[in-house]
Coordinates of C-alpha atoms and ligand atoms in Angstrom, one line a residue:
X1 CA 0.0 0.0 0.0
X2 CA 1.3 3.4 -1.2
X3 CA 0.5 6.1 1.1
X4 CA 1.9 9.8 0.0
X5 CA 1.2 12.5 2.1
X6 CA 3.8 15.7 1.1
X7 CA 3.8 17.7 -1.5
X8 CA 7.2 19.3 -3.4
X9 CA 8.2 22.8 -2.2
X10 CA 11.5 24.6 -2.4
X11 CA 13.6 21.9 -3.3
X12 CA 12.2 19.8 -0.5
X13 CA 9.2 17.1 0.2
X14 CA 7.1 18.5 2.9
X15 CA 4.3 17.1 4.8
X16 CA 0.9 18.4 3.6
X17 CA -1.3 21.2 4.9
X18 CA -4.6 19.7 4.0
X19 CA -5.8 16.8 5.2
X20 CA -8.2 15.5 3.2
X21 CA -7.5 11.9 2.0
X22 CA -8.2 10.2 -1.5
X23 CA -8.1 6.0 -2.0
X24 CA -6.2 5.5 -5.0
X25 CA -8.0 2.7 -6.9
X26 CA -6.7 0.0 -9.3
X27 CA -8.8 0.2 -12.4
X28 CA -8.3 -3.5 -13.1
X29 CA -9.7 -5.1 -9.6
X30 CA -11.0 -1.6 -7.9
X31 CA -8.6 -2.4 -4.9
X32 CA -7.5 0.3 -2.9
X33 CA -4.1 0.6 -3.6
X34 CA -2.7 3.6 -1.7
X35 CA -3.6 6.7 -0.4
X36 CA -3.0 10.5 -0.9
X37 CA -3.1 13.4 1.6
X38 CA -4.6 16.3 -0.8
X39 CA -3.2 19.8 -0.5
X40 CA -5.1 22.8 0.6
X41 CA -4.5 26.6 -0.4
X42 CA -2.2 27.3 2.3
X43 CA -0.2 24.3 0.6
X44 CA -0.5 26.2 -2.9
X45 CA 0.3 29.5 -1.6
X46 CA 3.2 28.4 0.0
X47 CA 4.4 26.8 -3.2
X48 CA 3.1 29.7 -4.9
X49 CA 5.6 31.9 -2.7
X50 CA 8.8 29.7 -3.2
X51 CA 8.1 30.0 -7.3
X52 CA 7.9 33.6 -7.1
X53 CA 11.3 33.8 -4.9
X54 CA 13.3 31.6 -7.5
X55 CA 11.7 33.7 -10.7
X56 CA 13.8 36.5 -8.8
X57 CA 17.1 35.0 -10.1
X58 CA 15.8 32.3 -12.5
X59 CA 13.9 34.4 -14.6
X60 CA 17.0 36.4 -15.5
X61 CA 19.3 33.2 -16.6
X62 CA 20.5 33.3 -20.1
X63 CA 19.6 30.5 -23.0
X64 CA 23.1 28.8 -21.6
X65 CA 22.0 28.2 -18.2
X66 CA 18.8 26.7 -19.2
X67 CA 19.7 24.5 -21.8
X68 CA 21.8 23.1 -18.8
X69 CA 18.9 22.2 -16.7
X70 CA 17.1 21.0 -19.6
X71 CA 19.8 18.2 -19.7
X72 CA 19.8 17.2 -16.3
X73 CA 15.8 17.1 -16.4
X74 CA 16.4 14.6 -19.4
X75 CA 18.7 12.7 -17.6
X76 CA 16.9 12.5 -14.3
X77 CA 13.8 11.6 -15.9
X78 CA 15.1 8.9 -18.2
X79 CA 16.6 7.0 -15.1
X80 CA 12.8 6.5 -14.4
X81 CA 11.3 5.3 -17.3
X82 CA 10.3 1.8 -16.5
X83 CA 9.1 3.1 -12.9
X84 CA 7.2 5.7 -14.7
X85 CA 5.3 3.4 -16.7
X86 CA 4.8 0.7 -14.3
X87 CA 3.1 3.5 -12.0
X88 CA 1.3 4.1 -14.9
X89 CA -0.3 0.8 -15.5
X90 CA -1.1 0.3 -12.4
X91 CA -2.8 3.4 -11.5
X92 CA -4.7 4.2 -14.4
X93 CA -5.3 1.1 -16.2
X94 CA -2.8 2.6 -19.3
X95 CA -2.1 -0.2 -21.8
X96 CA 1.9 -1.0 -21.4
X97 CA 2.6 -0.5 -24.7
X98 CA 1.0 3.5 -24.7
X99 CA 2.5 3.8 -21.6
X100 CA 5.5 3.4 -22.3
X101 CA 5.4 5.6 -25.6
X102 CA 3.7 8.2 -23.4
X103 CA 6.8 8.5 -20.7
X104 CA 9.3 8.4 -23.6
X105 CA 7.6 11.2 -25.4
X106 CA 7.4 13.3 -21.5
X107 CA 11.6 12.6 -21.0
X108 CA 12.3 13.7 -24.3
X109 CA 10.1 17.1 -24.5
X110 CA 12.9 17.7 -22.0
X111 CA 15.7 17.7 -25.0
X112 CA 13.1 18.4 -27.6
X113 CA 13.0 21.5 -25.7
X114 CA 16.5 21.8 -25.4
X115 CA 16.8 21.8 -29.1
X116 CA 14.0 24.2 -29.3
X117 CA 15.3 27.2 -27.4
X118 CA 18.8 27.1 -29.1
X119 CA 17.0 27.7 -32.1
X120 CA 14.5 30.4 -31.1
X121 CA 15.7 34.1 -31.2
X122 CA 15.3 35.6 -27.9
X123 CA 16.0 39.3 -28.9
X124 CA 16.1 40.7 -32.2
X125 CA 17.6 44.9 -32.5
X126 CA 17.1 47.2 -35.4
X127 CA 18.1 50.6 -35.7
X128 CA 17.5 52.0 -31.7
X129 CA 14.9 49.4 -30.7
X130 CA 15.7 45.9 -29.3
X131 CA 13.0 43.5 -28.3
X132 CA 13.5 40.6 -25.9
X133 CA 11.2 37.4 -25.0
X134 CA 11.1 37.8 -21.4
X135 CA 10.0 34.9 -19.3
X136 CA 6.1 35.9 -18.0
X137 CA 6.8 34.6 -14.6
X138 CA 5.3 32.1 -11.9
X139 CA 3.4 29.4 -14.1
X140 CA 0.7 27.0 -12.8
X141 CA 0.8 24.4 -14.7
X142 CA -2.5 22.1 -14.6
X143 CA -2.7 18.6 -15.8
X144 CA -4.7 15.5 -17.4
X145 CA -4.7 12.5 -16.0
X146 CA -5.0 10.4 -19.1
X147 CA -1.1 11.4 -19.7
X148 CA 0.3 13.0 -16.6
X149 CA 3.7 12.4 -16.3
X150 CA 3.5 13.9 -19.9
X151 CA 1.8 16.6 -19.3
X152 CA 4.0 17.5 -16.4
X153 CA 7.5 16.9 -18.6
X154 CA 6.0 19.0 -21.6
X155 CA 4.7 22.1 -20.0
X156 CA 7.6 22.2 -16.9
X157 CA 10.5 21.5 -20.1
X158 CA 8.7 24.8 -22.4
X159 CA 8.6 26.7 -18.6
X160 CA 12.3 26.1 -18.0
X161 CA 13.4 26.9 -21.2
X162 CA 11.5 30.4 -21.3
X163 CA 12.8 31.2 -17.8
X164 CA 9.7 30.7 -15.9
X165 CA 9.0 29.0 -12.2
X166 CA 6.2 26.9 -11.6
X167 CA 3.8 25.6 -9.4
X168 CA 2.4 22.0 -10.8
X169 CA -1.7 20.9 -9.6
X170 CA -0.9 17.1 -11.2
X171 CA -4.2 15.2 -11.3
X172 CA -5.1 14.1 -8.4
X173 CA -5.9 11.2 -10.0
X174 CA -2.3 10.3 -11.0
X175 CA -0.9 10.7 -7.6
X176 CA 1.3 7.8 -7.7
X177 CA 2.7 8.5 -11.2
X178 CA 3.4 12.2 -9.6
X179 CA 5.7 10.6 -7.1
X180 CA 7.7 8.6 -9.1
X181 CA 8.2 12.0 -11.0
X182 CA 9.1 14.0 -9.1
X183 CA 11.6 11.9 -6.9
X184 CA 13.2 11.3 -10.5
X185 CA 13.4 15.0 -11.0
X186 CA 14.4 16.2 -7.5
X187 CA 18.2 14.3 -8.9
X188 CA 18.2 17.2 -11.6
X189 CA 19.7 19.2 -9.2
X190 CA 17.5 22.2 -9.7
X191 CA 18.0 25.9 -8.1
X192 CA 15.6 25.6 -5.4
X193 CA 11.8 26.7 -5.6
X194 CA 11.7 26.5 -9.9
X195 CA 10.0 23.1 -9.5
X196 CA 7.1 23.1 -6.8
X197 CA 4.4 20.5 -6.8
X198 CA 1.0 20.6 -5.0
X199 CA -1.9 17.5 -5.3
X200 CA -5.2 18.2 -4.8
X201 CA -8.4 18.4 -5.9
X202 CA -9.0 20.8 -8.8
X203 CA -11.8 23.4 -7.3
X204 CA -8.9 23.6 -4.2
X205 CA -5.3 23.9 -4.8
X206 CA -6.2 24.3 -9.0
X207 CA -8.3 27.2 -8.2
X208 CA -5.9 29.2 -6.1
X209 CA -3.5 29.2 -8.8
X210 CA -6.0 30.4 -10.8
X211 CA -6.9 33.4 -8.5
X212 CA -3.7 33.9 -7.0
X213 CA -2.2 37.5 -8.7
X214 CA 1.6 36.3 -7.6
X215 CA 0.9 33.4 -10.8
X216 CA 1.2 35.2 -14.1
X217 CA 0.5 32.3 -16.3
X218 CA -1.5 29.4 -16.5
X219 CA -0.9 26.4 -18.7
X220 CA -3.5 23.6 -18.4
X221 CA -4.9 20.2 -20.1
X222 CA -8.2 18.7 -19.4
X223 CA -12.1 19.3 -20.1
X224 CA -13.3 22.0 -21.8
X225 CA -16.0 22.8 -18.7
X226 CA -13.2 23.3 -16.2
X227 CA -11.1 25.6 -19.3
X228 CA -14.2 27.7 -19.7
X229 CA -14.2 28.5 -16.1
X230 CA -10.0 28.9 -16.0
X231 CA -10.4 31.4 -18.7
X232 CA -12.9 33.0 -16.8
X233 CA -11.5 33.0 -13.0
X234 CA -7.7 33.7 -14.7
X235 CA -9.7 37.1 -16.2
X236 CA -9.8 39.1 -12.8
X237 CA -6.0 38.6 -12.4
X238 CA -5.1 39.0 -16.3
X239 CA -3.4 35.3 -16.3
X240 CA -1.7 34.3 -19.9
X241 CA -3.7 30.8 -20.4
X242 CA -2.8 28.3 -22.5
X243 CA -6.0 25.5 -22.8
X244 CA -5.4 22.1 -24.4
X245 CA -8.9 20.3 -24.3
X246 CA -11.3 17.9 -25.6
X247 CA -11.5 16.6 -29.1
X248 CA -13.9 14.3 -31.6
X249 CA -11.2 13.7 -33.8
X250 CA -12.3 12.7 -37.4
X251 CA -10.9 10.0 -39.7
X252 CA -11.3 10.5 -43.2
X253 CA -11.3 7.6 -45.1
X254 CA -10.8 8.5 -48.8
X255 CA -12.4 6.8 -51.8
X256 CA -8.2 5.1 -52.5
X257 CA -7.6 4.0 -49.5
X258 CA -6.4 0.0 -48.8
X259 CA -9.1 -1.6 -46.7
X260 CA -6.3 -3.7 -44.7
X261 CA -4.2 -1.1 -44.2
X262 CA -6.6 2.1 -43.6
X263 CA -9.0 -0.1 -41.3
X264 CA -6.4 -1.1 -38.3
X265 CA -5.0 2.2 -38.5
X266 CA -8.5 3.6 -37.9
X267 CA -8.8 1.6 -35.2
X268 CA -5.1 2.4 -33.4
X269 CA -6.5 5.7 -33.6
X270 CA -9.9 5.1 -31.7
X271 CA -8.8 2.9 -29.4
X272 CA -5.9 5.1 -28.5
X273 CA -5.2 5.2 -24.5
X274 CA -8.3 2.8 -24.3
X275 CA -10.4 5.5 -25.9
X276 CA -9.3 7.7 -23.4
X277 CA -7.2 10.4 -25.5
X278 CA -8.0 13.7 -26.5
X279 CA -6.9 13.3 -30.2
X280 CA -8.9 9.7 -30.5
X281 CA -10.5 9.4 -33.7
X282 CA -13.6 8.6 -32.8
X283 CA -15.4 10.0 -36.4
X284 CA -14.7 8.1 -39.2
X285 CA -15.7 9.0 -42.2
X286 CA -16.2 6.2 -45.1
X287 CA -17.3 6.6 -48.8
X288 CA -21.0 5.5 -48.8
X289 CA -20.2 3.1 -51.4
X290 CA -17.5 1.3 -49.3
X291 CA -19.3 0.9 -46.4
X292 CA -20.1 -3.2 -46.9
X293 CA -16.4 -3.8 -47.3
X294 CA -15.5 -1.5 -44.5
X295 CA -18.1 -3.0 -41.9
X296 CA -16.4 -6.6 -43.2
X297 CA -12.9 -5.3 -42.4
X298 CA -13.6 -3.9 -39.1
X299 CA -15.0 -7.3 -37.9
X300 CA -12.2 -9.0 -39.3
X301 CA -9.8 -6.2 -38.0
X302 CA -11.3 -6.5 -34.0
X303 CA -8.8 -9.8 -33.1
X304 CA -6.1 -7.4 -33.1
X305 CA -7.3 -4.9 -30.5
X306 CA -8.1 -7.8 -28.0
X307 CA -9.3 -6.4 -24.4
X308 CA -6.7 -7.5 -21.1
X309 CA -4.6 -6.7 -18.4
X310 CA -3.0 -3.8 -19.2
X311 CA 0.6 -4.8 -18.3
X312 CA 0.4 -7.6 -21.4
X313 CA 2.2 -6.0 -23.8
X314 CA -0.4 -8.2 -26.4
X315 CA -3.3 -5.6 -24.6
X316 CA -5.0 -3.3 -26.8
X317 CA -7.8 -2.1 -24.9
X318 CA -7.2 -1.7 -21.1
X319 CA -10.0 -0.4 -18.5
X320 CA -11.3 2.9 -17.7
X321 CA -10.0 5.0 -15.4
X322 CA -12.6 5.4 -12.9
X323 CA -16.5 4.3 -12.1
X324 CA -17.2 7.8 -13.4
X325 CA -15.7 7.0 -16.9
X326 CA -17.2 3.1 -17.0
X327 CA -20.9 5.3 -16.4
X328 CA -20.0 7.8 -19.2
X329 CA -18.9 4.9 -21.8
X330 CA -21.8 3.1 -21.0
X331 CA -24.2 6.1 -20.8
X332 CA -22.9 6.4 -24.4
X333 CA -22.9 3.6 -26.1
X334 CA -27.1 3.5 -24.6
X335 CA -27.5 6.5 -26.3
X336 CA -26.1 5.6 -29.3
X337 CA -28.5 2.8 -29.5
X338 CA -31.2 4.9 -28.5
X339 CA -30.8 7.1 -31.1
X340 CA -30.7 4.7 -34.1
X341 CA -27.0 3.7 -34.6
X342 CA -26.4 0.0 -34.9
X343 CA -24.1 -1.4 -32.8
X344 CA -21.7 -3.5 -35.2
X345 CA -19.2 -4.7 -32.7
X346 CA -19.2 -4.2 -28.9
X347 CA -22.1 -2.8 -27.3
X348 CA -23.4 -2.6 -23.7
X349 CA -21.7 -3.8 -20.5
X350 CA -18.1 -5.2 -19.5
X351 CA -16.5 -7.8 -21.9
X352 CA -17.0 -11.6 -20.5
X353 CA -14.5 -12.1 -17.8
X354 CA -13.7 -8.6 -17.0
X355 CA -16.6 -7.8 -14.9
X356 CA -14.2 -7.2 -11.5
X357 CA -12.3 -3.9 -13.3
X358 CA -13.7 -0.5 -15.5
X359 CA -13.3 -2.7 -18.5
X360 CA -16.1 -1.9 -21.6
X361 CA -16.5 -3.5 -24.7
X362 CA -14.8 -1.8 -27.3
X363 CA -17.5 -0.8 -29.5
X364 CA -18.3 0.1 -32.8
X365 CA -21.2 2.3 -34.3
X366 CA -22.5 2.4 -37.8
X367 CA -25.3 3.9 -39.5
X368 CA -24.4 7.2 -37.4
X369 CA -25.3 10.7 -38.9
X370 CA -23.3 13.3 -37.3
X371 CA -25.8 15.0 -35.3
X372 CA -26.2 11.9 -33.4
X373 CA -25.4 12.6 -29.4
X374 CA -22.1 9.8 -30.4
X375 CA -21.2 11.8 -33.2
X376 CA -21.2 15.2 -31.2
X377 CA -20.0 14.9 -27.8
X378 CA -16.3 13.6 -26.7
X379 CA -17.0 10.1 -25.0
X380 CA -13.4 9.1 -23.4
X381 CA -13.8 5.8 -24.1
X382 CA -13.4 3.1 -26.9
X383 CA -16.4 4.1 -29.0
X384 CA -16.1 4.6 -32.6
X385 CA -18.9 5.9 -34.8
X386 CA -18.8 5.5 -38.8
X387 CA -20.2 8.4 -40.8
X388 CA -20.8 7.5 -44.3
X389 CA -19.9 10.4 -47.0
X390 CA -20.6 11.0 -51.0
X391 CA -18.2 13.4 -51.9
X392 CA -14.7 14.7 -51.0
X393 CA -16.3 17.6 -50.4
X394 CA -19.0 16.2 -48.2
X395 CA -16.2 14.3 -46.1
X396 CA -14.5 17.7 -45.4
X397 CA -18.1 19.5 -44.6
X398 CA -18.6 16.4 -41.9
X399 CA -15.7 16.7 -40.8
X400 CA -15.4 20.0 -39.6
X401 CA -18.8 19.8 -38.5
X402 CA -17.8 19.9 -34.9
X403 CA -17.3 22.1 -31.9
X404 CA -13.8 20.5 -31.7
X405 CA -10.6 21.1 -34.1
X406 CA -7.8 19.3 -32.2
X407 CA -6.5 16.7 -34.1
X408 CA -7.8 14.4 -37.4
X409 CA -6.5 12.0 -39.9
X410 CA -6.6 11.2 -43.6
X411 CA -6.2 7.9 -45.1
X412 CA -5.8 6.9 -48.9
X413 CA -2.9 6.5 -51.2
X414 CA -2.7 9.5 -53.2
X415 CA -0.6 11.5 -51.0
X416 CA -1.5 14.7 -52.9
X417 CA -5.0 13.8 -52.5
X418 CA -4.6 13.7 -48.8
X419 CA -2.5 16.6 -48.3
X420 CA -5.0 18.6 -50.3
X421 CA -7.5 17.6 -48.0
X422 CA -5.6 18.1 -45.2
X423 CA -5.4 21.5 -45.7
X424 CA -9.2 21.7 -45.5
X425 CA -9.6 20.6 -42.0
X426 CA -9.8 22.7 -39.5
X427 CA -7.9 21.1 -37.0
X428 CA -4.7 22.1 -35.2
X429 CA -3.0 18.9 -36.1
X430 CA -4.1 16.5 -39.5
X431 CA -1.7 12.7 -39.9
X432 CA -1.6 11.1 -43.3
X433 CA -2.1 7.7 -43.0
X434 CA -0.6 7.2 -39.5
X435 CA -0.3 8.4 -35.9
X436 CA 3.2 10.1 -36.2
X437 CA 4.3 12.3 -34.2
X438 CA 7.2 15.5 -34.5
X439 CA 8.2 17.3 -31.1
X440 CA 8.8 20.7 -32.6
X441 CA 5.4 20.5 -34.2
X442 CA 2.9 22.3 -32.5
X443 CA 0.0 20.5 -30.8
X444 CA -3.3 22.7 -29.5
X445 CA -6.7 22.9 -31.0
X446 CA -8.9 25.3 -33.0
X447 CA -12.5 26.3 -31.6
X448 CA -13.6 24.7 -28.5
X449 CA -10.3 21.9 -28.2
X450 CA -8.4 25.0 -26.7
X451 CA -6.4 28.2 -27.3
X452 CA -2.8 28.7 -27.7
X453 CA -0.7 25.2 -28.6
X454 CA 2.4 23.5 -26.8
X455 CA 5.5 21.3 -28.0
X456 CA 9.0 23.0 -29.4
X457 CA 9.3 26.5 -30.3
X458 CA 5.5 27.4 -30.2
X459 CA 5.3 25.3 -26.7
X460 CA 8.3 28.2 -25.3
X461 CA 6.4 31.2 -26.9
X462 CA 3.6 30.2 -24.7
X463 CA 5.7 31.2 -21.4
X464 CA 7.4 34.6 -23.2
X465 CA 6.5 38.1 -23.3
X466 CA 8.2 40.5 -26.1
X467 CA 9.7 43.6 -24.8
X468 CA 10.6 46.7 -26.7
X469 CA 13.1 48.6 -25.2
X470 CA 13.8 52.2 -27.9
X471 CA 16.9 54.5 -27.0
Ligands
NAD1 P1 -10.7 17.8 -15.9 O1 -11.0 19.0 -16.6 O2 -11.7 17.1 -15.1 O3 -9.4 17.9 -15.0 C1 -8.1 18.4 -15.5 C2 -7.4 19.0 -14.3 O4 -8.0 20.2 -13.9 C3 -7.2 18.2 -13.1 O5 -6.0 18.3 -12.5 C4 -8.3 18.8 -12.2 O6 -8.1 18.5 -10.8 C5 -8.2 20.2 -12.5 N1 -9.4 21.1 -12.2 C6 -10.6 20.6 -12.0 N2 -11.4 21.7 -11.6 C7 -10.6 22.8 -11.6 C8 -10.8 24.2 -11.3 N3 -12.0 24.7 -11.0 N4 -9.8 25.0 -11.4 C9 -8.5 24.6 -11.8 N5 -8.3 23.3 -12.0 C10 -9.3 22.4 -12.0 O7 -10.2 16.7 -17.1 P2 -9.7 15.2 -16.9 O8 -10.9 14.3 -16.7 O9 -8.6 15.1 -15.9 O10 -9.1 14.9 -18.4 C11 -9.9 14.6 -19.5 C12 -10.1 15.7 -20.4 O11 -8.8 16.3 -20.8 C13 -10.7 15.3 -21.7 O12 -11.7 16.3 -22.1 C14 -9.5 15.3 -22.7 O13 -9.9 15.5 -24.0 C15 -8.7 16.5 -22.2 N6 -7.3 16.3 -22.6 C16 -6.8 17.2 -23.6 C17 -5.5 17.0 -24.1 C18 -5.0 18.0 -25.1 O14 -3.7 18.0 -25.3 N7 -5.7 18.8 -25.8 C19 -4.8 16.0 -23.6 C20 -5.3 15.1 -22.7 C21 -6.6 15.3 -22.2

């Protein structure tokens, strides 16, 4: 039994404030399997003080310095890398072979970052005026649970590198994962007070940073409810806010697309994270006249995305985080039905043999028209629905039919095709044929998926101000 009860302030691990205490739950067996002692404000402030005492000298460091600490970040937090995913599985039900991609991808924003900054011009002069990027000062940084060690790696290494302190509000729900992190980087050696990390729950030590004028910036992933009401709160103390939300990610299938091919990778991206991923593609959109053959190879595709213990690196599909999100994924899939989509594989209730865990059925929707509730509203969960199309043109229309814009995918051969309709989506990222990824690409969305992005230089901008100074 884990039991963690300080938070990380001023270079040290101190012994909570609040006293409020949380079961951590394995998602597999719902077993208690530790317990956290959540922070209050008077935790927060106090973390919210030591950022703003190292922003004194840290905020002033040149490029040098901070590509330093970058490296020692990236070495700390590689030592951990099996720990960090282990944690992973076991706290959140993460599927060891996303897990594992998920903590490589958080240690190397470190060096990705690294690369970043050395390339990004920091101050540019002409004639009698020089402007600077100056780092805007104490950042909260507010994650996710579906990838928080990620979350926490990404935002702190684009911090760093602009010169800012912060104060992390992990999930509370990734408590364990938190621990192992931050033990890993308490070795980088940092100056003390530029790392400070408080759990709790969101409406508690979330909310103070939020209102607190001594934080100039906040930087946060999650719901779109809870960035509504960030972007609202952070307005009565002018906070820079960066907002990385929800998603309903669309696939476009084109009419030349390879069934075998286009259909699995459809399905990686669905069933990414279990379902639980902002940029799942949970849309996907299928010539009409294809539809037979695609409803064949989806059946015939499901063997390879088998449901299991999420440590089996065989695993596909893992459980759902909480009760909460088995309830939502099932609410779903009941309204789908209800609605008139036909369940083609999947449906209702946990798989055969899974009932002890969160475990759902991975499920698969056709006949869905994309006002359906399936169509419309981010589920978190494996639940794809197939929208049939007649035209290119039509596909794109559907596609962008959406509150969201964070993330979406073309498949087909014609790779001028693809990129042609790529550039019709409005979306803040678009893959051809794959889930690839580039660390100095930005990620963020258009509309309601959020405002402002993060990764390489874009991720850095996020944490800089430009000053003019004119003799
Ligand atoms: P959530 O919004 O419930 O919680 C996110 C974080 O906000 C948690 O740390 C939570 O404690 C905190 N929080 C809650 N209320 C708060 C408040 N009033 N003030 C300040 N902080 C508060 O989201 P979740 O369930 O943890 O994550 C799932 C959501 O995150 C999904 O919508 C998903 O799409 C989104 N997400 C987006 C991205 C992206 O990069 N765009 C990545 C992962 C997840």
């Amino acid at each position: 039994m884990n039991t963690i009860t300080k938070h990380y302030i001023d270079g040290t691990f101190v012994e909570s404030h609040g006293t409020e205490v949380m079961d951590i739950i394995k998602p597999t067996n719902r077993q208690v399997i530790g317990r956290v002692t959540l922070g209050d404000e008077q935790d927060t402030q106090q973390a919210i003080v030591s950022a703003k005492s190292a922003f004194v000298s840290f905020g002033r460091t040149t490029k040098e310095e901070r590509t330093k600490i970058l490296r020692r970040l990236h070495e700390a937090a590689s030592a951990r890398i099996d720990d960090l995913t282990a944690a992973m599985v076991e706290e959140y039900g993460g599927v060891v072979r996303f897990a594992g991609l998920i903590v490589r991808s958080g240690v190397n924003a470190f060096s990705a970052a690294e690369t970043a900054l050395r390339e990004l011009p920091l101050t540019r002069n002409w004639g009698q005026t020089s402007v600077t990027l100056e780092p805007v000062g104490v950042a909260g940084l507010i994650t996710a649970w579906n990838a928080n060690a990620l979350f926490i790696c990404l935002k702190l290494a684009s911090a760093v590198a602009a010169g800012c302190t912060v104060v992390v509000k992990p999930s509370e729900m990734s408590s364990l994962q938190t621990q192992v992190l931050v033990e890993a980087l308490h070795e980088a050696d940092l100056p003390k007070g530029l790392l400070n990390v408080v759990t709790g729950r969101g409406n508690v030590v979330g909310a103070e940073l939020v209102r607190n004028p001594d934080v100039a910036k906040i930087s946060f992933t999650g719901s779109v409810g809870v960035g509504k009401s960030i972007m609202r709160d952070g307005a009565e103390t002018m906070k820079r806010i960066t907002l990385e939300l929800g998603g309903k990610s669309p696939t476009i299938m084109l009419a030349d697309a390879v069934l075998d091919q286009a259909i699995p990778s459809a399905l990686v991206m669905a069933f990414l994270n279990s379902g639980q991923a902002c940029a799942a593609g949970t849309r996907l959109l299928v010539p009409k006249s294809r539809l037979d053959q695609v409803k064949r190879a989806i059946v015939d595709s499901m063997s390879g995305f088998p449901v299991g213990d999420p440590a089996d690196p065989r695993t596909a599909v893992g459980p759902m985080v909480s009760q909460k999100q088995y309830e939502q994924v099932q609410s779903y899939i009941r309204k789908g039905i209800e609605e008139g989509a036909e369940v083609l594989v999947g449906g209702e209730g946990p798989p055969q043999g899974f009932e002890a865990g969160y475990f759902v059925k991975p499920t698969v929707f056709v006949n869905v028209t994309n006002h359906m509730t399936i169509a419309r509203e981010e589920i978190f969960g494996p639940v794809l629905s197939v929208i049939t199309y007649d035209t290119e043109d039509d596909a794109i229309r559907i596609a962008n039919d959406s509150q969201y814009g964070l993330h979406a995918a073309v498949l087909g051969t014609d790779l001028d095709r693809a990129r042609r309709v790529a550039s019709q989506i409005r979306a803040g990222r678009v893959v051809i044929n794959n889930m690839t990824d580039d660390p100095q690409a930005p990620w963020g969305g258009f509309k309601y998926s959020g405002v402002g992005r993060e990764y390489g230089p874009y991720g850095i901008e996020a944490f800089l101000e430009p000053k003019a100074i004119l003799a």
